[in-house]
CSV table of C-alpha atoms in Angstrom, one decimal:
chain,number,residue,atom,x,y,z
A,192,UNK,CA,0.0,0.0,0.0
A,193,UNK,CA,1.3,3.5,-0.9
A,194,UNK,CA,1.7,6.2,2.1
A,195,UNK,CA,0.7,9.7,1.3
A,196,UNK,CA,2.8,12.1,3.3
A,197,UNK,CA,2.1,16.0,3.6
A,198,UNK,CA,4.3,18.0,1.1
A,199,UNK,CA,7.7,17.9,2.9
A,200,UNK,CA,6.7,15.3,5.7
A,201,UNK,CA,8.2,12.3,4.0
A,202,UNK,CA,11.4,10.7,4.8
A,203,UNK,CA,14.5,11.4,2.9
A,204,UNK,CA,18.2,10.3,2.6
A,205,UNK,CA,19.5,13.9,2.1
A,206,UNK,CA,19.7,15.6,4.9
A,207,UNK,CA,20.9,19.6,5.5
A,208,UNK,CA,24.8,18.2,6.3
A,209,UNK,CA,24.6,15.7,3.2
A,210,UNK,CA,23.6,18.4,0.7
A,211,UNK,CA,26.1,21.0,2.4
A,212,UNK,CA,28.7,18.8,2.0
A,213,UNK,CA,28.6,18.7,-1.6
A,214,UNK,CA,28.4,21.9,-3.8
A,215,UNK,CA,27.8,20.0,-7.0
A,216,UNK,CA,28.2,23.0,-9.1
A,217,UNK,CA,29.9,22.5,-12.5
A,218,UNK,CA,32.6,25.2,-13.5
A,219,UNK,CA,34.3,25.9,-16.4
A,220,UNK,CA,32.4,24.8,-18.7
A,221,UNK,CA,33.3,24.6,-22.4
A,222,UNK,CA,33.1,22.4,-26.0
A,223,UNK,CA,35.5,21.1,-28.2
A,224,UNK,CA,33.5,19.8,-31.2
A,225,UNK,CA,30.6,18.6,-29.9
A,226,UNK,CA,32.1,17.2,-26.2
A,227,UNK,CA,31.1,19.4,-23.2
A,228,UNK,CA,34.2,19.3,-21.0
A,229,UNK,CA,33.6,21.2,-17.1
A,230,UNK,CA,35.6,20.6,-13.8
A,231,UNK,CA,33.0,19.8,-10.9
A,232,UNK,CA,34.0,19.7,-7.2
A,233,UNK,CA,34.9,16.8,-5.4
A,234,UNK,CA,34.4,17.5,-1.5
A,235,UNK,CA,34.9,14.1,0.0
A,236,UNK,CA,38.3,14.4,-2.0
A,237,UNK,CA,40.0,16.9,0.1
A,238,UNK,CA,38.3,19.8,-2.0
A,239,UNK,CA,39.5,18.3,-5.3
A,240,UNK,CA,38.3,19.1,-8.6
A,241,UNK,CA,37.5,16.6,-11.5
A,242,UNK,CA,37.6,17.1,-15.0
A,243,UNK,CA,34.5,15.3,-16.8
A,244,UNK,CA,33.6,15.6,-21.0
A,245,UNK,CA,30.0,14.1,-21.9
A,246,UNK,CA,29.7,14.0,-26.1
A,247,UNK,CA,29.5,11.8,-29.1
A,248,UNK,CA,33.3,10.3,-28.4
A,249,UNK,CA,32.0,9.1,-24.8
């Protein structure tokens, strides 16, 4: 049976400290071609930033 919960009553995962704790923002973002290449941050690496691509080639 399905529980219906008031809007913002129902259990989550993500709490305020989980969502803090990771910025998520993309930065630097830019194409070569048709790739989309951007850094994003990496918080549970000691602040580190990685560098992704997303395009045809992937």
């Amino acid at each position: 049976m399905v529980q219906t919960l008031a809007y913002g009553a129902w259990p989550s995962p993500i709490d305020a400290a989980l969502a803090a704790a990771h910025d998520g923002r993309p930065d630097f973002v830019g194409f070569v071609g048709e790739e989309a290449w951007w850094t994003e941050p990496r918080p549970g690496e000691g602040g580190r930033r990685g560098t992704l691509t997303a395009g045809p080639s992937v």
